[in-house]
Amino acid sequence: MDEALRQAYLDTEYLVCVDTTEWARIRVDQALPDSLQLKVGANSWGFITAWNPLSEARSPAENLTAQRELFTCLQAAPETLIFAALGIGSNGWHEPSLFVIGPDKSTLDVLGHRYRQHAYVCGKGTEAALLRILSG
């Protein structure tokens, strides 16, 4: 991953729909906001998408199909909670995403590779959010 793309990931706002009136913001290298920490507890979590593999735009229909498949895979994982999420780049770019509680990094790595993502954001409990880079 080149430095410009890495910086774009770092500059992205990772928003999670906590409930019908509240969105929480995740920032790489910072602890989760209190509203998410209450939901996560000591568990592993991830912020992941299946949209636009390898940062290349594709049709909304293809993105929706892939996102549904990702959602189904995550639903099948035991003791997983899934929240709607949205990644918003500093240049106006945005992608529907999923915030998941339960799956560990190895599970999320497999899904990230399957859906050809450069990276995703993850963490555990109160630890700082980590940008997990999957591509070179």
mmCIF file with all atom_site columns, N, CA, C and O in Angstrom, residues 10-53:
data_model
loop_
_atom_site.group_PDB
_atom_site.id
_atom_site.type_symbol
_atom_site.label_atom_id
_atom_site.label_alt_id
_atom_site.label_comp_id
_atom_site.label_asym_id
_atom_site.label_entity_id
_atom_site.label_seq_id
_atom_site.pdbx_PDB_ins_code
_atom_site.Cartn_x
_atom_site.Cartn_y
_atom_site.Cartn_z
_atom_site.occupancy
_atom_site.B_iso_or_equiv
_atom_site.pdbx_formal_charge
_atom_site.auth_seq_id
_atom_site.auth_comp_id
_atom_site.auth_asym_id
_atom_site.auth_atom_id
_atom_site.pdbx_PDB_model_num
ATOM 1   N N  . LEU A 1 10 ? -6.057  6.559  7.173  1.00 0.00 ? 10 LEU A N  1
ATOM 2   C CA . LEU A 1 10 ? -5.891  7.208  8.470  1.00 0.00 ? 10 LEU A CA 1
ATOM 3   C C  . LEU A 1 10 ? -6.785  8.435  8.613  1.00 0.00 ? 10 LEU A C  1
ATOM 4   O O  . LEU A 1 10 ? -7.238  8.753  9.711  1.00 0.00 ? 10 LEU A O  1
ATOM 5   N N  . ASP A 1 11 ? -7.043  9.134  7.507  1.00 0.00 ? 11 ASP A N  1
ATOM 6   C CA . ASP A 1 11 ? -7.858  10.344 7.537  1.00 0.00 ? 11 ASP A CA 1
ATOM 7   C C  . ASP A 1 11 ? -9.357  10.067 7.474  1.00 0.00 ? 11 ASP A C  1
ATOM 8   O O  . ASP A 1 11 ? -10.164 10.979 7.657  1.00 0.00 ? 11 ASP A O  1
ATOM 9   N N  . THR A 1 12 ? -9.735  8.822  7.215  1.00 0.00 ? 12 THR A N  1
ATOM 10  C CA . THR A 1 12 ? -11.145 8.464  7.087  1.00 0.00 ? 12 THR A CA 1
ATOM 11  C C  . THR A 1 12 ? -11.859 8.551  8.432  1.00 0.00 ? 12 THR A C  1
ATOM 12  O O  . THR A 1 12 ? -11.295 8.228  9.467  1.00 0.00 ? 12 THR A O  1
ATOM 13  N N  . GLU A 1 13 ? -13.111 9.001  8.387  1.00 0.00 ? 13 GLU A N  1
ATOM 14  C CA . GLU A 1 13 ? -13.981 8.948  9.559  1.00 0.00 ? 13 GLU A CA 1
ATOM 15  C C  . GLU A 1 13 ? -14.729 7.630  9.494  1.00 0.00 ? 13 GLU A C  1
ATOM 16  O O  . GLU A 1 13 ? -15.384 7.336  8.483  1.00 0.00 ? 13 GLU A O  1
ATOM 17  N N  . TYR A 1 14 ? -14.619 6.841  10.536 1.00 0.00 ? 14 TYR A N  1
ATOM 18  C CA . TYR A 1 14 ? -15.293 5.548  10.622 1.00 0.00 ? 14 TYR A CA 1
ATOM 19  C C  . TYR A 1 14 ? -16.475 5.719  11.569 1.00 0.00 ? 14 TYR A C  1
ATOM 20  O O  . TYR A 1 14 ? -16.295 5.837  12.786 1.00 0.00 ? 14 TYR A O  1
ATOM 21  N N  . LEU A 1 15 ? -17.680 5.788  11.002 1.00 0.00 ? 15 LEU A N  1
ATOM 22  C CA . LEU A 1 15 ? -18.882 6.077  11.779 1.00 0.00 ? 15 LEU A CA 1
ATOM 23  C C  . LEU A 1 15 ? -19.707 4.806  11.978 1.00 0.00 ? 15 LEU A C  1
ATOM 24  O O  . LEU A 1 15 ? -19.919 4.035  11.039 1.00 0.00 ? 15 LEU A O  1
ATOM 25  N N  . VAL A 1 16 ? -20.199 4.629  13.206 1.00 0.00 ? 16 VAL A N  1
ATOM 26  C CA . VAL A 1 16 ? -20.993 3.457  13.565 1.00 0.00 ? 16 VAL A CA 1
ATOM 27  C C  . VAL A 1 16 ? -22.347 3.927  14.072 1.00 0.00 ? 16 VAL A C  1
ATOM 28  O O  . VAL A 1 16 ? -22.423 4.803  14.936 1.00 0.00 ? 16 VAL A O  1
ATOM 29  N N  . CYS A 1 17 ? -23.411 3.335  13.545 1.00 0.00 ? 17 CYS A N  1
ATOM 30  C CA . CYS A 1 17 ? -24.766 3.636  14.001 1.00 0.00 ? 17 CYS A CA 1
ATOM 31  C C  . CYS A 1 17 ? -25.010 2.865  15.304 1.00 0.00 ? 17 CYS A C  1
ATOM 32  O O  . CYS A 1 17 ? -25.261 1.664  15.279 1.00 0.00 ? 17 CYS A O  1
ATOM 33  N N  . VAL A 1 18 ? -24.913 3.576  16.420 1.00 0.00 ? 18 VAL A N  1
ATOM 34  C CA . VAL A 1 18 ? -25.062 2.958  17.735 1.00 0.00 ? 18 VAL A CA 1
ATOM 35  C C  . VAL A 1 18 ? -26.525 2.661  18.022 1.00 0.00 ? 18 VAL A C  1
ATOM 36  O O  . VAL A 1 18 ? -26.879 1.613  18.559 1.00 0.00 ? 18 VAL A O  1
ATOM 37  N N  . ASP A 1 19 ? -27.393 3.595  17.679 1.00 0.00 ? 19 ASP A N  1
ATOM 38  C CA . ASP A 1 19 ? -28.848 3.402  17.802 1.00 0.00 ? 19 ASP A CA 1
ATOM 39  C C  . ASP A 1 19 ? -29.521 4.363  16.832 1.00 0.00 ? 19 ASP A C  1
ATOM 40  O O  . ASP A 1 19 ? -28.859 4.976  16.008 1.00 0.00 ? 19 ASP A O  1
ATOM 41  N N  . THR A 1 20 ? -30.814 4.508  16.930 1.00 0.00 ? 20 THR A N  1
ATOM 42  C CA . THR A 1 20 ? -31.550 5.298  15.933 1.00 0.00 ? 20 THR A CA 1
ATOM 43  C C  . THR A 1 20 ? -31.205 6.784  15.945 1.00 0.00 ? 20 THR A C  1
ATOM 44  O O  . THR A 1 20 ? -31.511 7.485  14.981 1.00 0.00 ? 20 THR A O  1
ATOM 45  N N  . THR A 1 21 ? -30.545 7.265  17.001 1.00 0.00 ? 21 THR A N  1
ATOM 46  C CA . THR A 1 21 ? -30.230 8.694  17.069 1.00 0.00 ? 21 THR A CA 1
ATOM 47  C C  . THR A 1 21 ? -28.751 9.008  17.253 1.00 0.00 ? 21 THR A C  1
ATOM 48  O O  . THR A 1 21 ? -28.375 10.171 17.255 1.00 0.00 ? 21 THR A O  1
ATOM 49  N N  . GLU A 1 22 ? -27.911 7.997  17.405 1.00 0.00 ? 22 GLU A N  1
ATOM 50  C CA . GLU A 1 22 ? -26.504 8.264  17.717 1.00 0.00 ? 22 GLU A CA 1
ATOM 51  C C  . GLU A 1 22 ? -25.550 7.536  16.778 1.00 0.00 ? 22 GLU A C  1
ATOM 52  O O  . GLU A 1 22 ? -25.673 6.341  16.545 1.00 0.00 ? 22 GLU A O  1
ATOM 53  N N  . TRP A 1 23 ? -24.585 8.285  16.285 1.00 0.00 ? 23 TRP A N  1
ATOM 54  C CA . TRP A 1 23 ? -23.467 7.730  15.517 1.00 0.00 ? 23 TRP A CA 1
ATOM 55  C C  . TRP A 1 23 ? -22.201 7.978  16.320 1.00 0.00 ? 23 TRP A C  1
ATOM 56  O O  . TRP A 1 23 ? -21.990 9.080  16.834 1.00 0.00 ? 23 TRP A O  1
ATOM 57  N N  . ALA A 1 24 ? -21.363 6.965  16.418 1.00 0.00 ? 24 ALA A N  1
ATOM 58  C CA . ALA A 1 24 ? -20.081 7.091  17.120 1.00 0.00 ? 24 ALA A CA 1
ATOM 59  C C  . ALA A 1 24 ? -18.961 7.109  16.087 1.00 0.00 ? 24 ALA A C  1
ATOM 60  O O  . ALA A 1 24 ? -19.031 6.420  15.068 1.00 0.00 ? 24 ALA A O  1
ATOM 61  N N  . ARG A 1 25 ? -17.918 7.878  16.354 1.00 0.00 ? 25 ARG A N  1
ATOM 62  C CA . ARG A 1 25 ? -16.803 8.027  15.427 1.00 0.00 ? 25 ARG A CA 1
ATOM 63  C C  . ARG A 1 25 ? -15.574 7.275  15.948 1.00 0.00 ? 25 ARG A C  1
ATOM 64  O O  . ARG A 1 25 ? -15.129 7.506  17.065 1.00 0.00 ? 25 ARG A O  1
ATOM 65  N N  . ILE A 1 26 ? -15.031 6.411  15.101 1.00 0.00 ? 26 ILE A N  1
ATOM 66  C CA . ILE A 1 26 ? -13.792 5.710  15.406 1.00 0.00 ? 26 ILE A CA 1
ATOM 67  C C  . ILE A 1 26 ? -12.662 6.418  14.670 1.00 0.00 ? 26 ILE A C  1
ATOM 68  O O  . ILE A 1 26 ? -12.800 6.747  13.493 1.00 0.00 ? 26 ILE A O  1
ATOM 69  N N  . ARG A 1 27 ? -11.557 6.621  15.368 1.00 0.00 ? 27 ARG A N  1
ATOM 70  C CA . ARG A 1 27 ? -10.364 7.180  14.754 1.00 0.00 ? 27 ARG A CA 1
ATOM 71  C C  . ARG A 1 27 ? -9.216  6.214  14.990 1.00 0.00 ? 27 ARG A C  1
ATOM 72  O O  . ARG A 1 27 ? -9.053  5.693  16.097 1.00 0.00 ? 27 ARG A O  1
ATOM 73  N N  . VAL A 1 28 ? -8.437  5.957  13.953 1.00 0.00 ? 28 VAL A N  1
ATOM 74  C CA . VAL A 1 28 ? -7.277  5.072  14.070 1.00 0.00 ? 28 VAL A CA 1
ATOM 75  C C  . VAL A 1 28 ? -6.325  5.644  15.127 1.00 0.00 ? 28 VAL A C  1
ATOM 76  O O  . VAL A 1 28 ? -6.135  6.864  15.217 1.00 0.00 ? 28 VAL A O  1
ATOM 77  N N  . ASP A 1 29 ? -5.758  4.767  15.922 1.00 0.00 ? 29 ASP A N  1
ATOM 78  C CA . ASP A 1 29 ? -4.814  5.090  16.993 1.00 0.00 ? 29 ASP A CA 1
ATOM 79  C C  . ASP A 1 29 ? -5.464  5.755  18.204 1.00 0.00 ? 29 ASP A C  1
ATOM 80  O O  . ASP A 1 29 ? -4.767  6.308  19.060 1.00 0.00 ? 29 ASP A O  1
ATOM 81  N N  . GLN A 1 30 ? -6.786  5.717  18.283 1.00 0.00 ? 30 GLN A N  1
ATOM 82  C CA . GLN A 1 30 ? -7.491  6.240  19.454 1.00 0.00 ? 30 GLN A CA 1
ATOM 83  C C  . GLN A 1 30 ? -8.417  5.158  20.000 1.00 0.00 ? 30 GLN A C  1
ATOM 84  O O  . GLN A 1 30 ? -8.866  4.283  19.258 1.00 0.00 ? 30 GLN A O  1
ATOM 85  N N  . ALA A 1 31 ? -8.708  5.245  21.294 1.00 0.00 ? 31 ALA A N  1
ATOM 86  C CA . ALA A 1 31 ? -9.651  4.308  21.913 1.00 0.00 ? 31 ALA A CA 1
ATOM 87  C C  . ALA A 1 31 ? -11.052 4.552  21.344 1.00 0.00 ? 31 ALA A C  1
ATOM 88  O O  . ALA A 1 31 ? -11.357 5.644  20.841 1.00 0.00 ? 31 ALA A O  1
ATOM 89  N N  . LEU A 1 32 ? -11.886 3.521  21.413 1.00 0.00 ? 32 LEU A N  1
ATOM 90  C CA . LEU A 1 32 ? -13.272 3.670  20.978 1.00 0.00 ? 32 LEU A CA 1
ATOM 91  C C  . LEU A 1 32 ? -13.988 4.709  21.832 1.00 0.00 ? 32 LEU A C  1
ATOM 92  O O  . LEU A 1 32 ? -13.689 4.844  23.025 1.00 0.00 ? 32 LEU A O  1
ATOM 93  N N  . PRO A 1 33 ? -14.963 5.400  21.262 1.00 0.00 ? 33 PRO A N  1
ATOM 94  C CA . PRO A 1 33 ? -15.784 6.298  22.071 1.00 0.00 ? 33 PRO A CA 1
ATOM 95  C C  . PRO A 1 33 ? -16.551 5.489  23.128 1.00 0.00 ? 33 PRO A C  1
ATOM 96  O O  . PRO A 1 33 ? -16.799 4.290  22.953 1.00 0.00 ? 33 PRO A O  1
ATOM 97  N N  . ASP A 1 34 ? -16.927 6.148  24.202 1.00 0.00 ? 34 ASP A N  1
ATOM 98  C CA . ASP A 1 34 ? -17.592 5.469  25.320 1.00 0.00 ? 34 ASP A CA 1
ATOM 99  C C  . ASP A 1 34 ? -18.798 4.646  24.892 1.00 0.00 ? 34 ASP A C  1
ATOM 100 O O  . ASP A 1 34 ? -18.992 3.528  25.370 1.00 0.00 ? 34 ASP A O  1
ATOM 101 N N  . SER A 1 35 ? -19.604 5.183  23.986 1.00 0.00 ? 35 SER A N  1
ATOM 102 C CA . SER A 1 35 ? -20.820 4.471  23.578 1.00 0.00 ? 35 SER A CA 1
ATOM 103 C C  . SER A 1 35 ? -20.495 3.124  22.932 1.00 0.00 ? 35 SER A C  1
ATOM 104 O O  . SER A 1 35 ? -21.237 2.155  23.100 1.00 0.00 ? 35 SER A O  1
ATOM 105 N N  . LEU A 1 36 ? -19.384 3.042  22.213 1.00 0.00 ? 36 LEU A N  1
ATOM 106 C CA . LEU A 1 36 ? -18.976 1.766  21.622 1.00 0.00 ? 36 LEU A CA 1
ATOM 107 C C  . LEU A 1 36 ? -18.259 0.884  22.634 1.00 0.00 ? 36 LEU A C  1
ATOM 108 O O  . LEU A 1 36 ? -18.419 -0.337 22.619 1.00 0.00 ? 36 LEU A O  1
ATOM 109 N N  . GLN A 1 37 ? -17.473 1.483  23.524 1.00 0.00 ? 37 GLN A N  1
ATOM 110 C CA . GLN A 1 37 ? -16.799 0.687  24.545 1.00 0.00 ? 37 GLN A CA 1
ATOM 111 C C  . GLN A 1 37 ? -17.813 -0.063 25.404 1.00 0.00 ? 37 GLN A C  1
ATOM 112 O O  . GLN A 1 37 ? -17.582 -1.213 25.779 1.00 0.00 ? 37 GLN A O  1
ATOM 113 N N  . LEU A 1 38 ? -18.949 0.565  25.680 1.00 0.00 ? 38 LEU A N  1
ATOM 114 C CA . LEU A 1 38 ? -19.997 -0.097 26.465 1.00 0.00 ? 38 LEU A CA 1
ATOM 115 C C  . LEU A 1 38 ? -20.520 -1.335 25.744 1.00 0.00 ? 38 LEU A C  1
ATOM 116 O O  . LEU A 1 38 ? -20.851 -2.337 26.368 1.00 0.00 ? 38 LEU A O  1
ATOM 117 N N  . LYS A 1 39 ? -20.599 -1.281 24.425 1.00 0.00 ? 39 LYS A N  1
ATOM 118 C CA . LYS A 1 39 ? -21.099 -2.416 23.644 1.00 0.00 ? 39 LYS A CA 1
ATOM 119 C C  . LYS A 1 39 ? -20.027 -3.488 23.451 1.00 0.00 ? 39 LYS A C  1
ATOM 120 O O  . LYS A 1 39 ? -20.310 -4.671 23.462 1.00 0.00 ? 39 LYS A O  1
ATOM 121 N N  . VAL A 1 40 ? -18.778 -3.068 23.269 1.00 0.00 ? 40 VAL A N  1
ATOM 122 C CA . VAL A 1 40 ? -17.680 -3.986 22.969 1.00 0.00 ? 40 VAL A CA 1
ATOM 123 C C  . VAL A 1 40 ? -17.204 -4.739 24.210 1.00 0.00 ? 40 VAL A C  1
ATOM 124 O O  . VAL A 1 40 ? -16.887 -5.931 24.135 1.00 0.00 ? 40 VAL A O  1
ATOM 125 N N  . GLY A 1 41 ? -17.123 -4.050 25.350 1.00 0.00 ? 41 GLY A N  1
ATOM 126 C CA . GLY A 1 41 ? -16.562 -4.678 26.544 1.00 0.00 ? 41 GLY A CA 1
ATOM 127 C C  . GLY A 1 41 ? -15.105 -5.053 26.290 1.00 0.00 ? 41 GLY A C  1
ATOM 128 O O  . GLY A 1 41 ? -14.326 -4.261 25.788 1.00 0.00 ? 41 GLY A O  1
ATOM 129 N N  . ALA A 1 42 ? -14.752 -6.298 26.567 1.00 0.00 ? 42 ALA A N  1
ATOM 130 C CA . ALA A 1 42 ? -13.377 -6.771 26.367 1.00 0.00 ? 42 ALA A CA 1
ATOM 131 C C  . ALA A 1 42 ? -13.222 -7.535 25.050 1.00 0.00 ? 42 ALA A C  1
ATOM 132 O O  . ALA A 1 42 ? -12.176 -8.117 24.787 1.00 0.00 ? 42 ALA A O  1
ATOM 133 N N  . ASN A 1 43 ? -14.238 -7.537 24.212 1.00 0.00 ? 43 ASN A N  1
ATOM 134 C CA . ASN A 1 43 ? -14.248 -8.334 22.981 1.00 0.00 ? 43 ASN A CA 1
ATOM 135 C C  . ASN A 1 43 ? -13.459 -7.700 21.843 1.00 0.00 ? 43 ASN A C  1
ATOM 136 O O  . ASN A 1 43 ? -13.204 -6.498 21.827 1.00 0.00 ? 43 ASN A O  1
ATOM 137 N N  . SER A 1 44 ? -13.127 -8.523 20.864 1.00 0.00 ? 44 SER A N  1
ATOM 138 C CA . SER A 1 44 ? -12.532 -8.065 19.612 1.00 0.00 ? 44 SER A CA 1
ATOM 139 C C  . SER A 1 44 ? -13.622 -7.395 18.779 1.00 0.00 ? 44 SER A C  1
ATOM 140 O O  . SER A 1 44 ? -14.793 -7.737 18.878 1.00 0.00 ? 44 SER A O  1
ATOM 141 N N  . TRP A 1 45 ? -13.215 -6.476 17.933 1.00 0.00 ? 45 TRP A N  1
ATOM 142 C CA . TRP A 1 45 ? -14.161 -5.797 17.053 1.00 0.00 ? 45 TRP A CA 1
ATOM 143 C C  . TRP A 1 45 ? -13.461 -5.433 15.745 1.00 0.00 ? 45 TRP A C  1
ATOM 144 O O  . TRP A 1 45 ? -12.233 -5.425 15.661 1.00 0.00 ? 45 TRP A O  1
ATOM 145 N N  . GLY A 1 46 ? -14.261 -5.146 14.721 1.00 0.00 ? 46 GLY A N  1
ATOM 146 C CA . GLY A 1 46 ? -13.724 -4.726 13.442 1.00 0.00 ? 46 GLY A CA 1
ATOM 147 C C  . GLY A 1 46 ? -14.678 -3.809 12.698 1.00 0.00 ? 46 GLY A C  1
ATOM 148 O O  . GLY A 1 46 ? -15.885 -3.828 12.934 1.00 0.00 ? 46 GLY A O  1
ATOM 149 N N  . PHE A 1 47 ? -14.127 -3.010 11.828 1.00 0.00 ? 47 PHE A N  1
ATOM 150 C CA . PHE A 1 47 ? -14.878 -2.118 10.938 1.00 0.00 ? 47 PHE A CA 1
ATOM 151 C C  . PHE A 1 47 ? -14.449 -2.519 9.542  1.00 0.00 ? 47 PHE A C  1
ATOM 152 O O  . PHE A 1 47 ? -13.297 -2.322 9.159  1.00 0.00 ? 47 PHE A O  1
ATOM 153 N N  . ILE A 1 48 ? -15.377 -3.114 8.785  1.00 0.00 ? 48 ILE A N  1
ATOM 154 C CA . ILE A 1 48 ? -15.000 -3.744 7.516  1.00 0.00 ? 48 ILE A CA 1
ATOM 155 C C  . ILE A 1 48 ? -16.086 -3.520 6.467  1.00 0.00 ? 48 ILE A C  1
ATOM 156 O O  . ILE A 1 48 ? -17.252 -3.293 6.802  1.00 0.00 ? 48 ILE A O  1
ATOM 157 N N  . THR A 1 49 ? -15.699 -3.603 5.219  1.00 0.00 ? 49 THR A N  1
ATOM 158 C CA . THR A 1 49 ? -16.637 -3.467 4.109  1.00 0.00 ? 49 THR A CA 1
ATOM 159 C C  . THR A 1 49 ? -16.255 -4.426 2.987  1.00 0.00 ? 49 THR A C  1
ATOM 160 O O  . THR A 1 49 ? -15.141 -4.943 2.964  1.00 0.00 ? 49 THR A O  1
ATOM 161 N N  . ALA A 1 50 ? -17.183 -4.623 2.069  1.00 0.00 ? 50 ALA A N  1
ATOM 162 C CA . ALA A 1 50 ? -16.898 -5.381 0.852  1.00 0.00 ? 50 ALA A CA 1
ATOM 163 C C  . ALA A 1 50 ? -16.975 -4.467 -0.375 1.00 0.00 ? 50 ALA A C  1
ATOM 164 O O  . ALA A 1 50 ? -16.838 -4.925 -1.501 1.00 0.00 ? 50 ALA A O  1
ATOM 165 N N  . TRP A 1 51 ? -17.200 -3.180 -0.156 1.00 0.00 ? 51 TRP A N  1
ATOM 166 C CA . TRP A 1 51 ? -17.339 -2.231 -1.264 1.00 0.00 ? 51 TRP A CA 1
ATOM 167 C C  . TRP A 1 51 ? -15.992 -1.963 -1.928 1.00 0.00 ? 51 TRP A C  1
ATOM 168 O O  . TRP A 1 51 ? -14.955 -1.928 -1.287 1.00 0.00 ? 51 TRP A O  1
ATOM 169 N N  . ASN A 1 52 ? -16.046 -1.732 -3.230 1.00 0.00 ? 52 ASN A N  1
ATOM 170 C CA . ASN A 1 52 ? -14.934 -1.245 -4.041 1.00 0.00 ? 52 ASN A CA 1
ATOM 171 C C  . ASN A 1 52 ? -13.611 -1.961 -3.762 1.00 0.00 ? 52 ASN A C  1
ATOM 172 O O  . ASN A 1 52 ? -12.673 -1.373 -3.224 1.00 0.00 ? 52 ASN A O  1
ATOM 173 N N  . PRO A 1 53 ? -13.512 -3.223 -4.134 1.00 0.00 ? 53 PRO A N  1
ATOM 174 C CA . PRO A 1 53 ? -12.290 -4.000 -3.885 1.00 0.00 ? 53 PRO A CA 1
ATOM 175 C C  . PRO A 1 53 ? -11.045 -3.293 -4.416 1.00 0.00 ? 53 PRO A C  1
ATOM 176 O O  . PRO A 1 53 ? -11.064 -2.697 -5.495 1.00 0.00 ? 53 PRO A O  1
#
